[in-house]
XYZ file of C-alpha atoms in Angstrom:
712
model
C 38.914 16.764 -4.153
C 36.324 17.599 -6.788
C 32.691 17.333 -5.698
C 30.741 14.252 -6.713
C 28.437 14.618 -9.636
C 24.775 13.832 -9.092
C 23.450 11.274 -11.589
C 21.218 12.854 -14.158
C 18.724 9.979 -13.721
C 17.910 8.345 -10.383
C 18.446 4.595 -10.048
C 15.267 2.605 -10.537
C 13.801 1.202 -7.307
C 14.989 -2.345 -6.528
C 12.540 -5.144 -7.153
C 10.645 -6.583 -4.231
C 11.958 -9.851 -2.867
C 8.980 -11.596 -4.376
C 9.786 -10.144 -7.799
C 13.403 -11.138 -7.406
C 12.430 -14.730 -6.686
C 10.064 -14.923 -9.623
C 12.961 -15.466 -12.044
C 13.882 -18.633 -10.140
C 10.422 -20.157 -9.906
C 9.867 -23.205 -12.101
C 6.207 -23.974 -12.645
C 5.914 -27.530 -13.922
C 2.268 -27.758 -14.884
C 1.812 -29.108 -18.444
C 5.505 -29.928 -18.827
C 7.401 -33.045 -19.938
C 9.947 -34.824 -17.720
C 13.591 -34.196 -18.713
C 17.081 -34.694 -17.337
C 19.102 -31.758 -16.004
C 20.477 -31.470 -19.545
C 16.982 -31.075 -21.027
C 16.775 -34.577 -22.519
C 13.206 -35.858 -22.531
C 12.554 -39.018 -20.514
C 9.801 -41.529 -21.293
C 10.429 -44.028 -18.442
C 11.532 -43.104 -14.913
C 10.247 -46.271 -13.242
C 12.784 -48.818 -14.466
C 16.558 -48.735 -14.546
C 18.467 -49.822 -17.660
C 19.410 -53.502 -17.371
C 21.155 -56.209 -19.318
C 18.045 -58.301 -19.888
C 14.808 -58.237 -17.899
C 16.391 -59.837 -14.830
C 19.943 -58.716 -15.452
C 22.154 -56.240 -13.580
C 21.704 -52.483 -13.835
C 24.047 -50.855 -16.341
C 26.435 -48.051 -15.422
C 25.624 -46.235 -18.642
C 22.100 -45.462 -17.422
C 22.710 -41.718 -17.253
C 19.142 -40.962 -16.193
C 19.309 -43.284 -13.183
C 22.765 -42.008 -12.198
C 21.733 -38.355 -12.440
C 18.470 -38.943 -10.592
C 20.128 -40.916 -7.790
C 23.161 -38.618 -7.539
C 20.963 -35.539 -7.230
C 18.896 -37.280 -4.562
C 21.952 -38.467 -2.633
C 23.277 -34.918 -2.408
C 20.044 -33.152 -1.492
C 20.727 -32.678 2.185
C 23.769 -31.782 4.219
C 25.005 -32.582 6.707
C 22.478 -35.078 8.066
C 21.577 -38.241 6.193
C 18.933 -37.884 3.511
C 17.177 -40.844 5.136
C 17.827 -42.585 8.454
C 18.898 -39.232 9.912
C 17.817 -39.980 13.479
C 19.626 -42.914 15.000
C 21.219 -44.547 18.014
C 24.209 -46.863 18.009
C 26.165 -49.327 20.099
C 29.287 -51.468 19.945
C 29.292 -55.211 20.409
C 30.390 -58.487 18.901
C 29.107 -61.291 16.708
C 30.008 -64.973 17.040
C 28.878 -67.781 14.777
C 27.681 -70.985 16.491
C 29.090 -73.505 13.988
C 31.129 -73.145 10.819
C 29.137 -72.314 7.703
C 32.029 -73.230 5.381
C 29.674 -75.471 3.421
C 28.038 -72.272 2.171
C 30.573 -69.437 2.537
C 34.259 -68.722 2.915
C 33.636 -65.551 4.959
C 35.820 -66.075 8.010
C 33.451 -64.434 10.489
C 30.869 -67.060 9.461
C 33.224 -70.045 9.439
C 35.321 -69.627 12.612
C 33.256 -70.275 15.789
C 36.214 -69.180 17.961
C 36.217 -65.699 16.422
C 34.397 -62.803 18.115
C 33.920 -60.237 15.368
C 33.589 -56.659 16.666
C 30.544 -54.787 15.350
C 28.915 -51.384 15.456
C 25.138 -51.321 15.078
C 23.048 -48.269 14.257
C 19.278 -48.255 14.669
C 17.307 -45.451 13.060
C 14.035 -44.083 11.782
C 13.822 -43.529 8.041
C 11.689 -40.463 7.426
C 12.309 -37.975 10.217
C 15.073 -35.442 10.733
C 17.746 -35.738 13.430
C 15.480 -33.797 15.792
C 12.343 -35.894 15.339
C 10.903 -38.236 17.961
C 11.809 -41.893 18.356
C 8.339 -43.431 18.512
C 6.829 -42.140 15.270
C 5.187 -44.594 12.873
C 8.046 -45.431 10.528
C 10.365 -48.097 9.227
C 13.395 -48.655 11.493
C 16.899 -49.161 10.156
C 18.983 -52.035 11.551
C 22.509 -51.563 10.159
C 25.443 -53.702 11.307
C 29.110 -53.047 10.508
C 31.235 -56.181 11.008
C 34.932 -55.365 11.440
C 36.134 -58.711 10.069
C 39.742 -59.886 9.559
C 39.079 -59.683 5.813
C 37.684 -56.148 5.787
C 34.462 -54.407 6.721
C 31.159 -56.099 5.943
C 27.999 -53.986 6.243
C 24.621 -55.658 6.553
C 22.337 -52.667 6.061
C 18.738 -53.677 6.716
C 15.438 -52.666 8.273
C 12.989 -53.985 10.840
C 10.704 -55.075 7.989
C 11.617 -57.802 5.478
C 10.359 -55.993 2.376
C 10.468 -52.505 0.897
C 8.135 -50.087 -0.896
C 9.641 -50.322 -4.367
C 11.224 -52.889 -6.667
C 13.685 -50.778 -8.639
C 16.092 -48.304 -7.043
C 15.359 -45.669 -9.650
C 12.080 -45.097 -7.778
C 13.785 -44.464 -4.423
C 14.038 -40.669 -4.812
C 10.349 -40.584 -5.754
C 9.304 -42.629 -2.742
C 11.398 -40.670 -0.250
C 10.261 -37.340 -1.677
C 6.672 -38.485 -1.219
C 7.071 -39.537 2.421
C 9.210 -36.599 3.545
C 7.570 -33.335 4.703
C 5.784 -31.742 1.777
C 7.972 -29.135 0.043
C 5.516 -26.222 0.125
C 5.273 -26.029 3.927
C 7.748 -28.617 5.352
C 4.846 -30.411 7.085
C 4.443 -32.997 8.561
C 7.650 -34.053 10.257
C 8.408 -37.787 10.599
C 4.929 -38.803 9.495
C 3.440 -40.622 6.534
C -0.082 -39.304 7.243
C -0.252 -36.769 4.439
C -1.306 -36.363 0.821
C 1.951 -36.891 -1.037
C 2.795 -40.306 0.471
C -0.680 -41.701 -0.102
C -0.814 -40.138 -3.558
C 2.350 -42.070 -4.405
C 1.033 -45.274 -2.807
C -2.272 -45.056 -4.667
C -0.424 -44.696 -7.984
C 2.303 -47.312 -7.391
C 0.717 -50.696 -6.535
C 4.074 -52.321 -5.739
C 4.002 -50.385 -2.437
C 0.983 -52.381 -1.178
C 2.856 -55.040 0.785
C 5.198 -52.628 2.556
C 2.319 -50.287 3.372
C 0.671 -53.125 5.302
C 3.861 -53.501 7.356
C 4.062 -49.735 7.871
C 0.461 -49.610 9.106
C 1.014 -52.577 11.418
C 2.361 -52.481 14.953
C 5.798 -53.377 13.543
C 6.162 -49.668 12.724
C 6.083 -48.686 16.426
C 8.464 -51.095 18.222
C 8.589 -51.250 22.030
C 12.345 -50.757 21.830
C 15.270 -51.550 19.574
C 15.860 -54.531 21.873
C 12.424 -55.928 20.961
C 12.776 -55.387 17.211
C 13.516 -57.851 14.420
C 15.965 -56.989 11.684
C 16.029 -58.125 8.060
C 18.553 -57.881 5.242
C 15.544 -57.257 2.907
C 17.349 -58.384 -0.267
C 18.377 -61.809 -1.469
C 22.178 -62.125 -1.379
C 24.580 -64.905 -2.275
C 26.833 -66.932 -0.014
C 29.822 -68.342 -1.926
C 32.003 -71.148 -0.567
C 35.689 -71.788 -1.223
C 34.850 -73.938 -4.250
C 32.871 -71.127 -5.836
C 29.457 -72.700 -5.252
C 26.775 -70.115 -4.523
C 23.658 -70.356 -2.369
C 20.984 -67.681 -2.204
C 20.459 -66.276 1.295
C 18.143 -63.974 3.205
C 19.390 -62.557 6.519
C 17.351 -62.117 9.702
C 18.058 -60.717 13.168
C 15.853 -62.363 15.839
C 15.769 -60.504 19.202
C 16.259 -62.886 22.118
C 13.642 -60.977 24.144
C 11.004 -61.436 21.452
C 9.380 -58.941 19.089
C 7.004 -56.487 20.763
C 5.483 -53.114 19.997
C 3.820 -50.048 21.419
C 0.206 -49.193 20.717
C -0.485 -46.106 18.615
C -2.033 -43.926 21.313
C 0.833 -44.850 23.617
C 3.454 -44.115 20.949
C 2.040 -40.638 20.357
C 2.090 -39.847 24.075
C 5.623 -41.198 24.465
C 6.726 -38.793 21.721
C 5.692 -35.932 23.981
C 6.787 -37.427 27.306
C 10.176 -38.654 26.098
C 11.049 -38.107 22.404
C 14.328 -39.987 23.055
C 12.511 -43.077 24.338
C 14.221 -45.670 22.115
C 17.614 -44.003 22.242
C 17.451 -43.774 26.054
C 16.238 -47.359 26.402
C 19.183 -48.711 24.395
C 21.712 -46.605 26.312
C 20.263 -47.471 29.732
C 20.043 -51.196 29.006
C 23.727 -51.367 28.089
C 24.782 -49.224 31.074
C 22.795 -51.552 33.380
C 24.465 -54.634 31.926
C 21.273 -55.834 30.215
C 23.029 -56.265 26.896
C 20.697 -56.482 23.866
C 21.046 -59.810 22.096
C 19.953 -60.988 18.666
C 20.419 -64.258 16.818
C 21.440 -64.198 13.175
C 19.074 -66.290 11.101
C 19.484 -67.314 7.480
C 17.131 -68.722 4.881
C 19.036 -70.714 2.269
C 17.807 -71.405 -1.255
C 19.760 -73.284 -3.939
C 20.828 -70.995 -6.757
C 18.456 -71.456 -9.643
C 15.399 -71.739 -7.385
C 14.696 -68.027 -7.195
C 11.366 -68.495 -9.021
C 10.387 -71.710 -7.220
C 8.054 -70.208 -4.624
C 5.569 -68.414 -6.844
C 7.364 -65.061 -6.850
C 10.789 -63.710 -7.755
C 13.370 -63.751 -4.944
C 14.989 -60.728 -6.605
C 11.834 -58.696 -5.878
C 12.431 -56.645 -2.710
C 8.679 -56.236 -2.160
C 8.409 -59.961 -1.405
C 9.377 -62.016 1.632
C 10.184 -65.703 1.771
C 7.711 -67.240 4.263
C 9.405 -69.163 7.048
C 6.896 -71.973 6.552
C 8.363 -72.551 3.084
C 12.027 -72.087 4.025
C 12.726 -72.167 7.781
C 15.078 -69.632 9.352
C 18.230 -71.314 10.675
C 19.769 -69.525 13.673
C 23.520 -69.543 13.136
C 25.085 -66.980 15.486
C 24.569 -64.339 18.150
C 24.984 -60.566 18.157
C 25.567 -58.915 21.561
C 25.649 -55.131 22.090
C 27.732 -54.474 25.202
C 29.235 -50.974 24.947
C 27.824 -47.512 24.395
C 29.656 -45.006 22.195
C 32.032 -42.548 23.842
C 30.915 -39.726 21.577
C 27.657 -39.656 19.638
C 28.920 -37.531 16.766
C 32.275 -39.232 16.293
C 30.707 -42.692 16.222
C 26.947 -42.870 15.712
C 26.708 -39.829 13.454
C 29.905 -40.369 11.432
C 29.554 -44.111 10.921
C 29.207 -44.749 7.190
C 27.400 -47.902 6.154
C 27.561 -49.043 2.565
C 25.756 -51.988 0.995
C 28.736 -52.383 -1.332
C 31.010 -53.299 1.615
C 31.207 -57.084 1.348
C 33.903 -59.657 2.053
C 34.968 -62.875 0.298
C 32.170 -65.403 0.687
C 29.292 -62.931 0.263
C 28.107 -61.498 -3.041
C 25.240 -59.605 -4.625
C 22.324 -60.647 -6.781
C 20.654 -58.729 -9.622
C 17.893 -57.339 -7.394
C 17.415 -53.881 -9.026
C 16.834 -52.179 -5.675
C 20.017 -53.731 -4.275
C 21.948 -52.727 -7.396
C 20.936 -49.106 -6.815
C 21.900 -49.207 -3.147
C 25.381 -50.461 -4.082
C 25.886 -47.170 -5.901
C 23.887 -44.809 -3.713
C 25.432 -45.296 -0.264
C 28.970 -44.441 -1.335
C 27.719 -41.536 -3.397
C 25.773 -39.889 -0.577
C 28.666 -40.237 1.876
C 30.923 -38.160 -0.368
C 28.791 -35.135 0.458
C 27.675 -35.994 3.962
C 31.161 -36.713 5.290
C 33.060 -34.147 3.243
C 34.872 -36.185 0.636
C 36.311 -39.610 -0.139
C 38.317 -40.165 3.053
C 35.416 -41.062 5.356
C 36.720 -44.634 5.585
C 39.663 -43.252 7.588
C 37.418 -41.942 10.367
C 37.990 -44.100 13.446
C 34.470 -45.561 13.526
C 34.724 -46.593 9.863
C 38.335 -47.778 9.749
C 38.737 -51.538 9.199
C 40.611 -53.556 11.818
C 42.621 -55.282 9.087
C 45.454 -53.504 7.205
C 44.537 -51.035 4.460
C 47.040 -50.499 1.638
C 46.285 -48.852 -1.690
C 47.195 -45.923 -3.939
C 44.379 -43.581 -2.839
C 45.640 -40.179 -1.801
C 44.778 -36.572 -0.921
C 41.297 -35.101 -0.580
C 39.505 -33.512 2.376
C 40.163 -35.137 5.732
C 43.059 -37.352 4.644
C 44.548 -39.099 7.709
C 47.051 -41.554 6.198
C 50.611 -40.314 5.689
C 51.918 -42.330 2.739
C 55.726 -42.520 2.665
C 56.248 -44.287 -0.661
C 57.158 -42.376 -3.832
C 54.997 -44.747 -5.826
C 51.268 -43.997 -5.777
C 50.367 -46.040 -8.836
C 50.312 -49.614 -10.107
C 52.393 -51.169 -11.508
C 55.511 -49.587 -10.067
C 59.182 -50.380 -9.421
C 60.021 -47.409 -7.165
C 58.052 -48.956 -4.350
C 59.116 -52.504 -5.017
C 55.792 -53.172 -6.720
C 53.926 -52.578 -3.443
C 51.225 -52.858 -2.487
C 51.264 -56.071 -4.498
C 48.247 -57.841 -5.905
C 46.846 -60.528 -3.620
C 46.605 -64.201 -4.391
C 43.076 -64.722 -5.816
C 42.535 -67.430 -3.195
C 42.714 -64.819 -0.414
C 41.187 -61.910 -2.319
C 37.638 -60.898 -3.121
C 36.704 -62.263 -6.517
C 33.334 -61.502 -8.046
C 31.470 -64.690 -8.773
C 31.348 -65.331 -12.489
C 27.830 -65.214 -13.847
C 26.655 -65.318 -17.411
C 25.014 -61.987 -18.275
C 23.487 -61.261 -21.649
C 20.460 -59.503 -23.018
C 19.240 -56.494 -24.896
C 19.668 -53.148 -23.194
C 16.166 -52.489 -21.942
C 14.376 -50.121 -19.607
C 11.616 -52.369 -18.308
C 10.719 -54.713 -15.467
C 10.525 -58.479 -15.437
C 7.061 -60.006 -15.525
C 8.066 -62.033 -12.472
C 7.816 -58.774 -10.506
C 4.183 -58.224 -11.542
C 2.190 -59.483 -8.537
C 1.798 -56.640 -6.024
C -1.020 -57.819 -3.755
C -0.684 -61.535 -2.902
C 1.881 -61.028 -0.157
C 0.102 -57.940 1.159
C -2.934 -60.195 1.658
C -0.721 -62.931 3.115
C 0.648 -60.498 5.694
C -2.802 -59.166 6.609
C -4.232 -62.684 6.966
C -1.282 -63.761 9.115
C -1.916 -61.206 11.850
C -3.833 -61.909 15.022
C -7.221 -60.235 15.364
C -5.890 -57.393 17.566
C -3.020 -56.792 15.127
C -5.444 -56.591 12.206
C -7.628 -54.139 14.095
C -4.599 -51.969 14.878
C -3.568 -52.029 11.217
C -7.020 -50.996 10.019
C -7.152 -48.219 12.626
C -3.747 -47.003 11.447
C -4.890 -46.876 7.823
C -8.029 -45.006 8.862
C -5.938 -42.514 10.839
C -3.428 -41.959 8.059
C -5.817 -41.751 5.109
C -8.201 -39.488 7.045
C -5.341 -36.968 7.155
C -5.264 -36.861 3.342
C -6.963 -33.689 2.149
C -7.721 -34.626 -1.473
C -10.749 -36.889 -1.832
C -9.512 -38.379 -5.108
C -6.392 -39.702 -3.369
C -8.479 -41.274 -0.594
C -10.662 -42.898 -3.245
C -7.656 -44.338 -5.096
C -6.195 -45.744 -1.877
C -9.453 -47.566 -1.172
C -10.411 -48.640 -4.689
C -7.026 -49.381 -6.233
C -4.935 -50.576 -3.300
C -6.873 -51.705 -0.214
C -9.651 -53.536 -2.055
C -7.011 -55.726 -3.713
C -5.663 -56.704 -0.292
C -8.825 -57.270 1.745
C -12.323 -56.138 0.765
C -13.678 -55.830 4.306
C -10.731 -53.653 5.271
C -11.340 -51.470 2.227
C -15.030 -51.082 3.095
C -14.273 -50.095 6.690
C -11.628 -47.581 5.656
C -13.954 -46.138 3.014
C -16.607 -45.435 5.658
C -14.022 -43.924 8.002
C -12.517 -41.550 5.434
C -15.692 -40.471 3.721
C -15.423 -42.075 0.292
C -17.748 -44.426 -1.547
C -17.121 -48.080 -0.680
C -15.618 -50.247 -3.414
C -18.063 -51.757 -5.849
C -18.787 -55.498 -5.499
C -16.632 -57.550 -7.852
C -18.175 -58.696 -11.119
C -18.612 -62.403 -11.714
C -16.123 -62.132 -14.579
C -13.522 -60.778 -12.141
C -13.709 -63.761 -9.820
C -10.643 -65.441 -11.280
C -8.784 -62.238 -12.138
C -6.178 -60.408 -10.063
C -3.862 -62.162 -7.678
C -2.471 -65.607 -8.431
C -3.459 -68.435 -6.117
C -1.199 -68.194 -3.041
C 0.905 -71.102 -1.861
C 0.141 -70.030 1.703
C -3.011 -68.367 3.017
C -1.232 -67.273 6.198
C 2.244 -67.309 7.721
C 2.053 -67.544 11.534
C 5.688 -66.403 11.792
C 4.606 -62.915 10.668
C 2.469 -62.285 13.749
C 4.162 -60.792 16.799
C 1.644 -62.699 18.907
C 3.705 -65.794 18.103
C 6.948 -64.279 19.374
C 8.352 -65.446 22.762
C 6.200 -64.418 25.767
C 8.006 -66.261 28.550
C 10.381 -63.649 29.969
C 10.042 -60.370 31.854
C 13.758 -59.610 31.671
C 14.356 -55.823 31.415
C 10.606 -55.064 31.542
C 10.049 -51.810 33.449
C 7.513 -51.902 36.278
C 6.226 -48.724 37.942
C 5.304 -49.021 41.637
C 2.927 -46.264 42.768
C 3.273 -45.369 46.460
C 2.547 -42.676 49.017
C 3.036 -42.610 52.789
C 1.442 -45.641 54.419
C 2.009 -48.231 51.665
C 2.319 -51.939 52.489
C 6.091 -52.250 52.826
C 6.448 -56.004 53.376
C 4.167 -56.764 50.453
C 6.174 -54.468 48.161
C 9.399 -56.099 49.306
C 8.142 -59.586 48.443
C 6.708 -58.636 45.053
C 9.821 -56.671 44.094
C 12.048 -59.605 45.040
C 10.035 -61.865 42.734
C 10.062 -59.437 39.807
C 13.730 -58.479 40.079
C 14.648 -62.139 40.484
C 13.143 -62.688 37.036
C 15.071 -59.771 35.534
C 12.450 -56.994 35.652
C 13.395 -53.401 36.498
C 11.320 -51.933 39.320
C 11.039 -48.149 39.790
C 9.269 -46.370 42.634
C 6.961 -43.523 41.600
C 5.740 -41.148 44.293
C 4.103 -37.742 44.770
C 7.571 -36.184 45.118
C 11.178 -37.371 45.178
C 11.165 -37.205 48.978
C 11.284 -40.548 50.850
C 7.927 -42.166 51.639
C 7.266 -44.304 54.710
C 5.465 -47.625 54.733
C 2.867 -48.660 57.289
C 5.515 -50.781 59.028
C 8.125 -47.996 59.188
C 10.366 -48.881 56.225
C 11.166 -46.221 53.653
C 11.380 -46.019 49.889
C 12.849 -43.154 47.862
C 10.972 -42.526 44.607
C 13.078 -42.152 41.450
C 10.195 -40.637 39.487
C 7.140 -38.531 40.291
C 3.681 -38.364 38.782
C 4.672 -35.013 37.305
C 7.744 -36.199 35.405
C 6.755 -39.680 34.258
C 3.811 -41.600 32.877
C 2.535 -45.140 32.470
C 3.427 -44.998 28.759
C 7.103 -45.163 29.773
C 6.603 -48.491 31.612
C 5.597 -52.034 30.704
C 3.476 -52.689 33.795
C 2.103 -50.951 36.893
C 1.874 -52.205 40.487
C 0.079 -50.486 43.388
C 0.756 -52.036 46.825
C -1.939 -52.019 49.494
C -2.072 -49.659 52.452
C -5.186 -47.596 53.243
C -3.330 -44.330 53.851
C -1.241 -44.654 50.705
C -4.187 -45.526 48.482
C -6.314 -42.702 49.901
C -3.536 -40.248 49.046
C -3.110 -41.667 45.536
C -6.829 -41.400 44.792
C -6.614 -37.676 45.526
C -3.926 -37.253 42.851
C -5.485 -37.101 39.359
C -2.141 -37.975 37.743
C -1.894 -41.148 39.856
C -5.418 -42.193 38.895
C -4.618 -41.436 35.232
C -1.478 -43.592 35.577
C -3.653 -46.617 36.367
C -6.354 -45.766 33.808
C -3.866 -45.285 30.991
C -2.017 -48.542 31.721
C -5.354 -50.346 31.623
C -6.418 -48.726 28.346
C -3.070 -49.669 26.771
C -3.665 -53.296 27.827
C -0.626 -53.525 30.100
C -0.320 -55.799 33.123
C -1.661 -54.237 36.342
C -1.313 -55.469 39.911
C -3.296 -54.024 42.809
C -3.487 -55.356 46.348
C -5.856 -54.692 49.227
C -7.178 -51.145 49.265
C -5.388 -50.456 45.980
C -8.091 -52.374 44.120
C -10.382 -49.370 44.724
C -8.189 -47.363 42.360
C -9.953 -49.185 39.537
C -13.236 -47.648 40.707
C -11.587 -44.217 40.950
C -10.348 -44.655 37.374
C -13.778 -45.725 36.139
C -12.607 -49.278 35.486
C -14.746 -51.288 37.894
C -14.963 -54.993 37.172
C -16.039 -57.975 39.303
C -13.301 -59.949 41.018
C -12.874 -63.211 42.879
C -12.584 -63.402 46.668
C -8.932 -64.432 46.596
C -6.326 -63.855 43.929
C -7.659 -62.841 40.537
C -5.857 -62.180 37.235
C -8.807 -61.571 34.951
C -7.817 -59.707 31.742
C -4.253 -59.199 32.974
C -5.321 -57.244 36.082
C -3.851 -59.100 39.059
C -5.730 -58.329 42.284
C -5.794 -59.503 45.857
C -8.600 -57.929 47.843
C -7.308 -59.385 51.138
C -3.606 -58.629 50.748
C -2.860 -62.258 49.899
C 0.767 -62.182 48.769
C 1.469 -65.878 48.240
C 1.637 -66.369 44.487
C 0.762 -62.707 43.849
C 4.182 -61.792 42.459
C 4.370 -64.900 40.266
C 0.899 -64.217 38.881
C 1.886 -60.629 38.115
C 5.082 -61.781 36.408
C 3.072 -64.099 34.180
C 0.773 -61.219 33.241
C 3.774 -59.023 32.379
C 5.321 -61.742 30.201
C 2.163 -61.758 28.056
C 3.168 -58.212 27.022
C -0.411 -57.041 26.340
C -3.915 -58.156 27.239
C -5.878 -57.287 24.118
C -9.144 -58.608 25.558
C -9.565 -55.170 27.153
C -9.723 -53.393 23.809
C -13.062 -52.071 22.624
C -14.715 -54.239 19.928
C -14.382 -52.961 16.355
C -17.294 -51.036 14.846
C -20.040 -53.101 13.260
């Protein structure tokens, strides 16, 4: 073998990794927006429509490219709503709605329609915590006899944007910032508030996001909304506009922000675990389906456009009619196969339900199917068991990744004679037929003037909240905007968004985040801005007006050590459990503890592995020896202090009342029973009526009177 020849010139040294990457860096300062094909774009805020209020056109190549690229950004988890929890159940309508729709699951009261429901957070990854401040998804797949119907909504009735072409922009702004992938599952950063300050249509939804609605107590205590205006269509072809609501039977309740942050550390799976445990215990979550009905043609009747997804229809103007019940009664067998692989699609509708020209809804019709092609590996995701309809499926689709169906016919086209013409076309009376609607107009990339008011309903929502809810909202805005590093963004949030919602709120936030307060309005501006509202407040929007008469499934921690008052605990527990509460014993260790009368209790939690933030209420039975031991445990004292600070119901009997002093929470009390500020006490171990008084305090959910007054 001849020897190798040495090159006359040595190879040049390879570039550094940084130099190698330089060729791929795209610096976009001083550039003009283009498509991937280099075509310059002058409007990326409005999709191309047939007329100002018409449907979005398929030929809008900019919208399709922008949405397609967004839909395929992440694999394999969902681009949004990545973290979720699901459950099986059923839906049953109370009375036939055939006057409004021909959908069988809404017209046959004898029919129990199987469902799969997935709850989720929007912004965080699959590994993020449950109790972050975020919008929650509430998606329901109805396996109806006529095919799958997906009602894909949120726990808030409105959204951030009006036109779906802005969805990639919004989600990019709220996701972790691209330069450092920080922060996770949080909107408290520059890019989100930069977007908000530049896009006034976000104002209403931002108020919801900053409210306690963004940190629900559990999925079982969370409302759901269809967000958009849809159509119900009856057998005669008559259409009625409809908005869908899910009303939790247990009422709508939330966490407080400090509590939510601590829960994220103590149990990041708090909501997921709560849903699973409730179903395993037989405490099946229940929701009533509510509908608001509006005659077609009245979409502009209420002072705003019903096709605008940033607006809600106040219940005081059109009451919500409760028409059926959703019950979740079975947990999934496998999280991945069911909860992770379930594919919801807004386009999945059945005869009797149809779309409107809402431009955000029109985009979602396209986007959901598009994103599933990547996330679930191709077009056959509908054949996965969790997605497969319960009714027969027959068509000429074939091949592709993950194909399950084994078609035996030679004919895979229509029309055909080799297969006897099968599958044959259905009779239009039993098939889905799009409702005929006159559509005409110039092709235009613009937005209807009826979508122009961005602040009236934001003010309506703020004014509708109780005083504690308003204070929580303002505190949330202060927290979030104080995290924004750029002063000019903080100034825009105050002076271009908040001041148009509520001036006092804007002034308080300005002081808190270190920017100049908004200037007083000029006399000439007195009549400018928002149109006169039809309602100054909507009481239905406040969670304080939700049901407060049940303690069913509320979790009560009982703090004990050796020497506790056993008979007293037995009586109080009997009362609470008789009303549906869940009582858990918390002790120094998991070893059994003995009462003063010789009975024993075995703790299921310890002060090391649990916290008051994981419970709805706290009870400390009397017993000198037990209380003395608890006062020597800092974690036990903190348990009581934290429950008090978070305004939860507390019950202390006999010597246990001294725990308030140990926690620095001394307050005067009556000689007998006392329930001042939701702290139920009995200095003399009086047990008659003690349990009932405690139950009433728990049912109130929170006792906001304990909160510190707002700053002057």
